[in-house]
mmCIF file of C-alpha atoms and ligand atoms in Angstrom:
data_model
loop_
_atom_site.group_PDB
_atom_site.id
_atom_site.type_symbol
_atom_site.label_atom_id
_atom_site.label_comp_id
_atom_site.label_asym_id
_atom_site.label_seq_id
_atom_site.Cartn_x
_atom_site.Cartn_y
_atom_site.Cartn_z
ATOM 1 C CA UNK A 8 32.635 -98.375 -9.200
ATOM 2 C CA UNK A 9 30.292 -95.499 -9.933
ATOM 3 C CA UNK A 10 28.992 -93.802 -6.832
ATOM 4 C CA UNK A 11 26.104 -91.494 -6.040
ATOM 5 C CA UNK A 12 25.983 -89.612 -2.778
ATOM 6 C CA UNK A 13 23.611 -91.393 -0.384
ATOM 7 C CA UNK A 14 20.526 -89.447 0.638
ATOM 8 C CA UNK A 15 20.075 -88.750 4.346
ATOM 9 C CA UNK A 16 16.595 -87.949 5.700
ATOM 10 C CA UNK A 17 16.182 -84.236 6.555
ATOM 11 C CA UNK A 18 15.196 -84.829 10.190
ATOM 12 C CA UNK A 19 18.302 -86.991 10.701
ATOM 13 C CA UNK A 20 20.537 -84.332 9.152
ATOM 14 C CA UNK A 21 18.991 -81.648 11.357
ATOM 15 C CA UNK A 22 19.323 -83.517 14.654
ATOM 16 C CA UNK A 23 22.647 -85.155 13.762
ATOM 17 C CA UNK A 24 24.000 -81.724 12.759
ATOM 18 C CA UNK A 25 23.089 -80.397 16.204
ATOM 19 C CA UNK A 26 25.043 -83.303 17.752
ATOM 20 C CA UNK A 27 28.078 -82.620 15.556
ATOM 21 C CA UNK A 28 28.100 -79.014 16.810
ATOM 22 C CA UNK A 29 27.225 -79.584 20.447
ATOM 23 C CA UNK A 30 28.916 -82.863 21.450
ATOM 24 C CA UNK A 31 32.461 -81.590 20.703
ATOM 25 C CA UNK A 32 31.604 -78.329 22.523
ATOM 26 C CA UNK A 33 30.396 -80.301 25.556
ATOM 27 C CA UNK A 34 33.458 -82.523 25.441
ATOM 28 C CA UNK A 35 35.922 -79.625 25.186
ATOM 29 C CA UNK A 36 34.183 -77.418 27.758
ATOM 30 C CA UNK A 37 34.075 -80.516 30.001
ATOM 31 C CA UNK A 38 37.824 -80.931 29.498
ATOM 32 C CA UNK A 39 38.241 -77.303 30.606
ATOM 33 C CA UNK A 40 36.160 -78.020 33.747
ATOM 34 C CA UNK A 41 38.248 -81.117 34.441
ATOM 35 C CA UNK A 42 41.523 -79.241 34.058
ATOM 36 C CA UNK A 43 40.482 -76.260 36.191
ATOM 37 C CA UNK A 44 38.731 -78.125 39.003
ATOM 38 C CA UNK A 45 39.802 -81.768 39.160
ATOM 39 C CA UNK A 46 42.941 -82.558 37.167
ATOM 40 C CA UNK A 47 43.650 -85.916 38.807
ATOM 41 C CA UNK A 48 45.059 -87.509 35.628
ATOM 42 C CA UNK A 49 45.854 -84.513 33.565
ATOM 43 C CA UNK A 50 45.637 -80.750 33.729
ATOM 44 C CA UNK A 51 46.753 -77.773 31.670
ATOM 45 C CA UNK A 52 49.836 -76.040 33.091
ATOM 46 C CA UNK A 53 47.713 -72.935 33.765
ATOM 47 C CA UNK A 54 44.220 -72.109 35.061
ATOM 48 C CA UNK A 55 41.839 -71.275 32.186
ATOM 49 C CA UNK A 56 40.101 -67.911 32.703
ATOM 50 C CA UNK A 57 36.294 -68.007 32.926
ATOM 51 C CA UNK A 58 33.651 -70.018 34.768
ATOM 52 C CA UNK A 59 33.825 -73.245 32.767
ATOM 53 C CA UNK A 60 31.288 -75.055 34.950
ATOM 54 C CA UNK A 61 28.783 -72.390 33.917
ATOM 55 C CA UNK A 62 29.806 -72.496 30.256
ATOM 56 C CA UNK A 63 29.663 -76.309 30.197
ATOM 57 C CA UNK A 64 26.308 -76.278 32.007
ATOM 58 C CA UNK A 65 24.926 -73.929 29.341
ATOM 59 C CA UNK A 66 26.129 -76.176 26.510
ATOM 60 C CA UNK A 67 24.592 -79.119 28.395
ATOM 61 C CA UNK A 68 21.222 -77.378 28.780
ATOM 62 C CA UNK A 69 21.058 -76.822 25.012
ATOM 63 C CA UNK A 70 22.361 -80.327 24.254
ATOM 64 C CA UNK A 71 20.181 -82.581 26.380
ATOM 65 C CA UNK A 72 16.717 -81.946 24.870
ATOM 66 C CA UNK A 73 18.148 -82.198 21.331
ATOM 67 C CA UNK A 74 20.049 -85.357 22.275
ATOM 68 C CA UNK A 75 16.819 -86.942 23.517
ATOM 69 C CA UNK A 76 15.079 -86.041 20.231
ATOM 70 C CA UNK A 77 18.054 -87.452 18.306
ATOM 71 C CA UNK A 78 17.876 -90.661 20.367
ATOM 72 C CA UNK A 79 14.125 -90.897 19.717
ATOM 73 C CA UNK A 80 14.825 -90.595 15.999
ATOM 74 C CA UNK A 81 17.695 -93.105 16.054
ATOM 75 C CA UNK A 82 15.654 -95.671 17.990
ATOM 76 C CA UNK A 83 12.616 -95.381 15.718
ATOM 77 C CA UNK A 84 13.135 -94.223 12.114
ATOM 78 C CA UNK A 85 16.901 -94.781 12.298
ATOM 79 C CA UNK A 86 16.757 -98.156 13.982
ATOM 80 C CA UNK A 87 18.336 -100.139 11.134
ATOM 81 C CA UNK A 88 21.488 -98.018 11.270
ATOM 82 C CA UNK A 89 22.012 -98.843 14.923
ATOM 83 C CA UNK A 90 22.989 -102.350 13.834
ATOM 84 C CA UNK A 91 26.366 -100.768 13.135
ATOM 85 C CA UNK A 92 28.309 -101.071 16.360
ATOM 86 C CA UNK A 93 29.981 -97.668 16.145
ATOM 87 C CA UNK A 94 26.617 -95.909 15.672
ATOM 88 C CA UNK A 95 25.115 -97.724 18.640
ATOM 89 C CA UNK A 96 28.188 -97.004 20.790
ATOM 90 C CA UNK A 97 28.037 -93.282 19.961
ATOM 91 C CA UNK A 98 24.358 -93.175 20.911
ATOM 92 C CA UNK A 99 24.846 -95.088 24.160
ATOM 93 C CA UNK A 100 27.789 -92.916 25.191
ATOM 94 C CA UNK A 101 25.766 -89.800 24.420
ATOM 95 C CA UNK A 102 22.759 -90.953 26.445
ATOM 96 C CA UNK A 103 24.924 -91.886 29.423
ATOM 97 C CA UNK A 104 26.661 -88.486 29.291
ATOM 98 C CA UNK A 105 23.368 -86.603 29.118
ATOM 99 C CA UNK A 106 21.614 -88.566 31.865
ATOM 100 C CA UNK A 107 24.594 -88.448 34.252
ATOM 101 C CA UNK A 108 25.055 -84.746 33.375
ATOM 102 C CA UNK A 109 21.455 -83.999 34.396
ATOM 103 C CA UNK A 110 22.170 -85.689 37.734
ATOM 104 C CA UNK A 111 25.352 -83.667 38.371
ATOM 105 C CA UNK A 112 25.267 -80.947 41.011
ATOM 106 C CA UNK A 113 26.808 -77.723 39.848
ATOM 107 C CA UNK A 114 28.732 -77.182 43.115
ATOM 108 C CA UNK A 115 30.283 -80.637 43.628
ATOM 109 C CA UNK A 116 33.519 -79.768 41.850
ATOM 110 C CA UNK A 117 33.659 -76.274 43.348
ATOM 111 C CA UNK A 118 33.426 -77.882 46.796
ATOM 112 C CA UNK A 119 36.027 -80.528 46.011
ATOM 113 C CA UNK A 120 33.561 -83.442 46.018
ATOM 114 C CA UNK A 121 35.411 -85.490 43.401
ATOM 115 C CA UNK A 122 34.252 -88.886 44.615
ATOM 116 C CA UNK A 123 30.536 -88.616 43.902
ATOM 117 C CA UNK A 124 29.477 -91.793 42.019
ATOM 118 C CA UNK A 125 27.442 -89.735 39.534
ATOM 119 C CA UNK A 126 30.518 -87.656 38.773
ATOM 120 C CA UNK A 127 32.509 -90.829 38.134
ATOM 121 C CA UNK A 128 29.749 -92.003 35.817
ATOM 122 C CA UNK A 129 29.844 -88.647 34.017
ATOM 123 C CA UNK A 130 33.621 -89.029 33.519
ATOM 124 C CA UNK A 131 33.205 -92.586 32.186
ATOM 125 C CA UNK A 132 30.527 -91.270 29.807
ATOM 126 C CA UNK A 133 32.906 -88.509 28.656
ATOM 127 C CA UNK A 134 35.531 -91.102 27.686
ATOM 128 C CA UNK A 135 32.883 -93.340 26.063
ATOM 129 C CA UNK A 136 31.290 -90.644 23.882
ATOM 130 C CA UNK A 137 34.626 -89.228 22.818
ATOM 131 C CA UNK A 138 36.028 -92.661 21.932
ATOM 132 C CA UNK A 139 32.809 -93.834 20.276
ATOM 133 C CA UNK A 140 32.467 -90.698 18.140
ATOM 134 C CA UNK A 141 36.065 -91.033 16.906
ATOM 135 C CA UNK A 142 35.395 -94.713 16.108
ATOM 136 C CA UNK A 143 32.111 -93.713 14.388
ATOM 137 C CA UNK A 144 33.907 -91.143 12.197
ATOM 138 C CA UNK A 145 36.624 -93.658 11.228
ATOM 139 C CA UNK A 146 33.921 -96.271 10.502
ATOM 140 C CA UNK A 147 31.933 -93.861 8.300
ATOM 141 C CA UNK A 148 35.053 -92.798 6.399
ATOM 142 C CA UNK A 149 36.277 -96.340 5.861
ATOM 143 C CA UNK A 150 32.850 -97.541 4.726
ATOM 144 C CA UNK A 151 31.836 -94.703 2.410
ATOM 145 C CA UNK A 152 34.686 -92.190 2.368
ATOM 146 C CA UNK A 153 34.111 -88.450 2.164
ATOM 147 C CA UNK A 154 31.091 -89.023 -0.082
ATOM 148 C CA UNK A 155 29.233 -90.705 2.795
ATOM 149 C CA UNK A 156 30.582 -88.326 5.451
ATOM 150 C CA UNK A 157 29.551 -85.260 3.438
ATOM 151 C CA UNK A 158 26.083 -86.653 2.731
ATOM 152 C CA UNK A 159 25.207 -85.937 6.376
ATOM 153 C CA UNK A 160 26.005 -82.218 5.905
ATOM 154 C CA UNK A 161 24.256 -81.537 2.585
ATOM 155 C CA UNK A 162 21.541 -78.925 2.702
ATOM 156 C CA UNK A 163 19.218 -79.806 -0.173
ATOM 157 C CA UNK A 164 16.141 -81.917 0.565
ATOM 158 C CA UNK A 165 13.641 -83.744 -1.594
ATOM 159 C CA UNK A 166 10.164 -82.256 -1.919
ATOM 160 C CA UNK A 167 8.556 -85.095 -0.017
ATOM 161 C CA UNK A 168 11.131 -84.970 2.797
ATOM 162 C CA UNK A 169 10.669 -82.180 5.330
ATOM 163 C CA UNK A 170 11.632 -82.517 9.000
ATOM 164 C CA UNK A 171 8.047 -81.925 10.184
ATOM 165 C CA UNK A 172 6.581 -84.570 7.876
ATOM 166 C CA UNK A 173 8.035 -87.255 10.200
ATOM 167 C CA UNK A 174 5.375 -86.382 12.774
ATOM 168 C CA UNK A 175 2.682 -87.845 10.522
ATOM 169 C CA UNK A 176 4.564 -91.023 9.613
HETATM 170 C C1 HEM B 7 31.009 -85.257 25.849
HETATM 171 C C2 HEM B 7 31.128 -85.111 27.129
HETATM 172 C C3 HEM B 7 30.103 -84.474 28.020
HETATM 173 C C4 HEM B 7 28.765 -84.282 27.805
HETATM 174 C C5 HEM B 7 27.922 -84.666 26.574
HETATM 175 C C6 HEM B 7 28.233 -83.625 28.979
HETATM 176 C C7 HEM B 7 26.905 -83.256 29.154
HETATM 177 C C8 HEM B 7 26.384 -82.641 30.267
HETATM 178 C C9 HEM B 7 24.994 -82.297 30.444
HETATM 179 C C10 HEM B 7 23.864 -82.568 29.445
HETATM 180 C C11 HEM B 7 24.879 -81.687 31.655
HETATM 181 C C12 HEM B 7 23.573 -81.161 32.302
HETATM 182 C C13 HEM B 7 23.391 -79.686 32.095
HETATM 183 C C14 HEM B 7 22.114 -79.241 32.774
HETATM 184 O O1 HEM B 7 21.006 -79.553 32.262
HETATM 185 O O2 HEM B 7 22.192 -78.592 33.821
HETATM 186 C C15 HEM B 7 26.202 -81.655 32.253
HETATM 187 C C16 HEM B 7 26.490 -81.105 33.486
HETATM 188 C C17 HEM B 7 27.748 -81.059 34.055
HETATM 189 N N1 HEM B 7 28.905 -81.617 33.528
HETATM 190 FE FE1 HEM B 7 29.088 -82.531 31.721
HETATM 191 N N2 HEM B 7 29.252 -83.429 29.887
HETATM 192 C C18 HEM B 7 30.413 -83.941 29.342
HETATM 193 C C19 HEM B 7 31.677 -83.944 29.927
HETATM 194 C C20 HEM B 7 31.969 -83.406 31.167
HETATM 195 C C21 HEM B 7 33.295 -83.378 31.781
HETATM 196 C C22 HEM B 7 34.564 -83.958 31.176
HETATM 197 C C23 HEM B 7 33.165 -82.717 32.983
HETATM 198 C C24 HEM B 7 34.218 -82.346 34.020
HETATM 199 C C25 HEM B 7 35.002 -83.081 34.605
HETATM 200 C C26 HEM B 7 31.782 -82.351 33.145
HETATM 201 C C27 HEM B 7 31.255 -81.680 34.237
HETATM 202 C C28 HEM B 7 29.943 -81.319 34.391
HETATM 203 C C29 HEM B 7 29.438 -80.539 35.517
HETATM 204 C C30 HEM B 7 30.265 -79.997 36.709
HETATM 205 C C31 HEM B 7 28.055 -80.382 35.304
HETATM 206 C C32 HEM B 7 27.042 -79.607 36.177
HETATM 207 C C33 HEM B 7 26.933 -78.225 35.561
HETATM 208 C C34 HEM B 7 25.665 -77.505 35.909
HETATM 209 O O3 HEM B 7 24.679 -78.117 36.301
HETATM 210 O O4 HEM B 7 25.658 -76.271 35.690
HETATM 211 N N3 HEM B 7 31.073 -82.786 32.020
HETATM 212 N N4 HEM B 7 27.095 -82.240 31.388
HETATM 213 C C1 HEM B 8 31.997 -84.963 11.803
HETATM 214 C C2 HEM B 8 31.485 -85.907 12.505
HETATM 215 C C3 HEM B 8 30.487 -86.933 12.048
HETATM 216 C C4 HEM B 8 30.266 -87.485 10.793
HETATM 217 C C5 HEM B 8 31.015 -87.227 9.493
HETATM 218 C C6 HEM B 8 29.138 -88.388 10.915
HETATM 219 C C7 HEM B 8 28.553 -89.096 9.895
HETATM 220 C C8 HEM B 8 27.483 -89.936 10.001
HETATM 221 C C9 HEM B 8 26.873 -90.678 8.899
HETATM 222 C C10 HEM B 8 27.342 -90.618 7.451
HETATM 223 C C11 HEM B 8 25.859 -91.413 9.411
HETATM 224 C C12 HEM B 8 24.974 -92.396 8.645
HETATM 225 C C13 HEM B 8 25.691 -93.669 8.946
HETATM 226 C C14 HEM B 8 25.138 -94.900 8.401
HETATM 227 O O1 HEM B 8 24.446 -94.889 7.379
HETATM 228 O O2 HEM B 8 25.434 -95.921 9.040
HETATM 229 C C15 HEM B 8 25.785 -91.154 10.839
HETATM 230 C C16 HEM B 8 24.871 -91.713 11.695
HETATM 231 C C17 HEM B 8 24.888 -91.561 13.071
HETATM 232 N N1 HEM B 8 25.718 -90.692 13.786
HETATM 233 FE FE1 HEM B 8 27.215 -89.554 13.026
HETATM 234 N N2 HEM B 8 28.729 -88.406 12.250
HETATM 235 C C18 HEM B 8 29.524 -87.522 12.960
HETATM 236 C C19 HEM B 8 29.421 -87.210 14.299
HETATM 237 C C20 HEM B 8 28.510 -87.781 15.171
HETATM 238 C C21 HEM B 8 28.327 -87.382 16.558
HETATM 239 C C22 HEM B 8 29.082 -86.235 17.276
HETATM 240 C C23 HEM B 8 27.382 -88.184 17.092
HETATM 241 C C24 HEM B 8 26.839 -88.112 18.491
HETATM 242 C C25 HEM B 8 27.062 -88.909 19.412
HETATM 243 C C26 HEM B 8 26.958 -89.116 16.036
HETATM 244 C C27 HEM B 8 26.030 -90.129 16.182
HETATM 245 C C28 HEM B 8 25.445 -90.848 15.141
HETATM 246 C C29 HEM B 8 24.410 -91.860 15.300
HETATM 247 C C30 HEM B 8 23.797 -92.332 16.637
HETATM 248 C C31 HEM B 8 24.038 -92.284 14.000
HETATM 249 C C32 HEM B 8 22.937 -93.290 13.637
HETATM 250 C C33 HEM B 8 21.659 -92.493 13.432
HETATM 251 C C34 HEM B 8 20.451 -93.363 13.145
HETATM 252 O O3 HEM B 8 20.228 -94.360 13.837
HETATM 253 O O4 HEM B 8 19.677 -93.006 12.229
HETATM 254 N N3 HEM B 8 27.652 -88.818 14.881
HETATM 255 N N4 HEM B 8 26.792 -90.244 11.172
#
């Protein structure tokens, strides 16, 4: 079977690229917060140095507006791709994480308030996004291999495809 790399729209590559950078950072910095402050199921054998609530909050502040733009793209121009269950699951997990994150109070964990319903929701979202993104990556690789996976990270764009041109569509 001869294969050509699929072409991904520039605006999708831009916003998706931001998710690929920021979602793992949010997940890992969140794991650091969990280990340092909560640790009910699992914790590192030592306290990580640094204020991880602050670091995670900063990643979250950068992530949430971009995640909302990404969701707006996925639900409009990218709608057809959401028919794939793993894509839809990744998006739903992401939205739940971002919305529950916005509702989190910075001091809950510092004050030992581990039973706030919003915090529980944020933890569920953490597990959902992480699981859904792993599923999504396996699904992409099994459907189109590295050729498909890499197509999302290519930098060249067609002349008639610029991120800002989507505004006029
Ligand atoms: C992929 C997983 C995660 C994502 C995408 C995520 C995302 C976010 C976002 C967007 C915010 C709001 C930031 C703001 O605008 O102030 C936030 C806040 C917060 N998250 Fe997460 N989070 C994740 C995992 C976790 C985990 C595992 C924990 C710890 C158990 C955690 C603890 C917190 C705390 C304490 C805040 C409040 C921080 C503040 O307001 O400064 N998050 N998160
Ligand atoms: C290295 C990691 C990743 C790779 C290789 C990858 C690859 C891809 C590819 C190739 C597509 C197009 C899929 C298709 O045609 O069905 C896609 C779409 C998508 N990806 Fe990822 N992805 C990664 C990480 C992520 C992350 C972290 C998120 C965030 C939660 C995410 C969310 C999505 C969503 C929601 C779509 C559908 C977009 C639309 O509706 O237009 N992906 N990804």
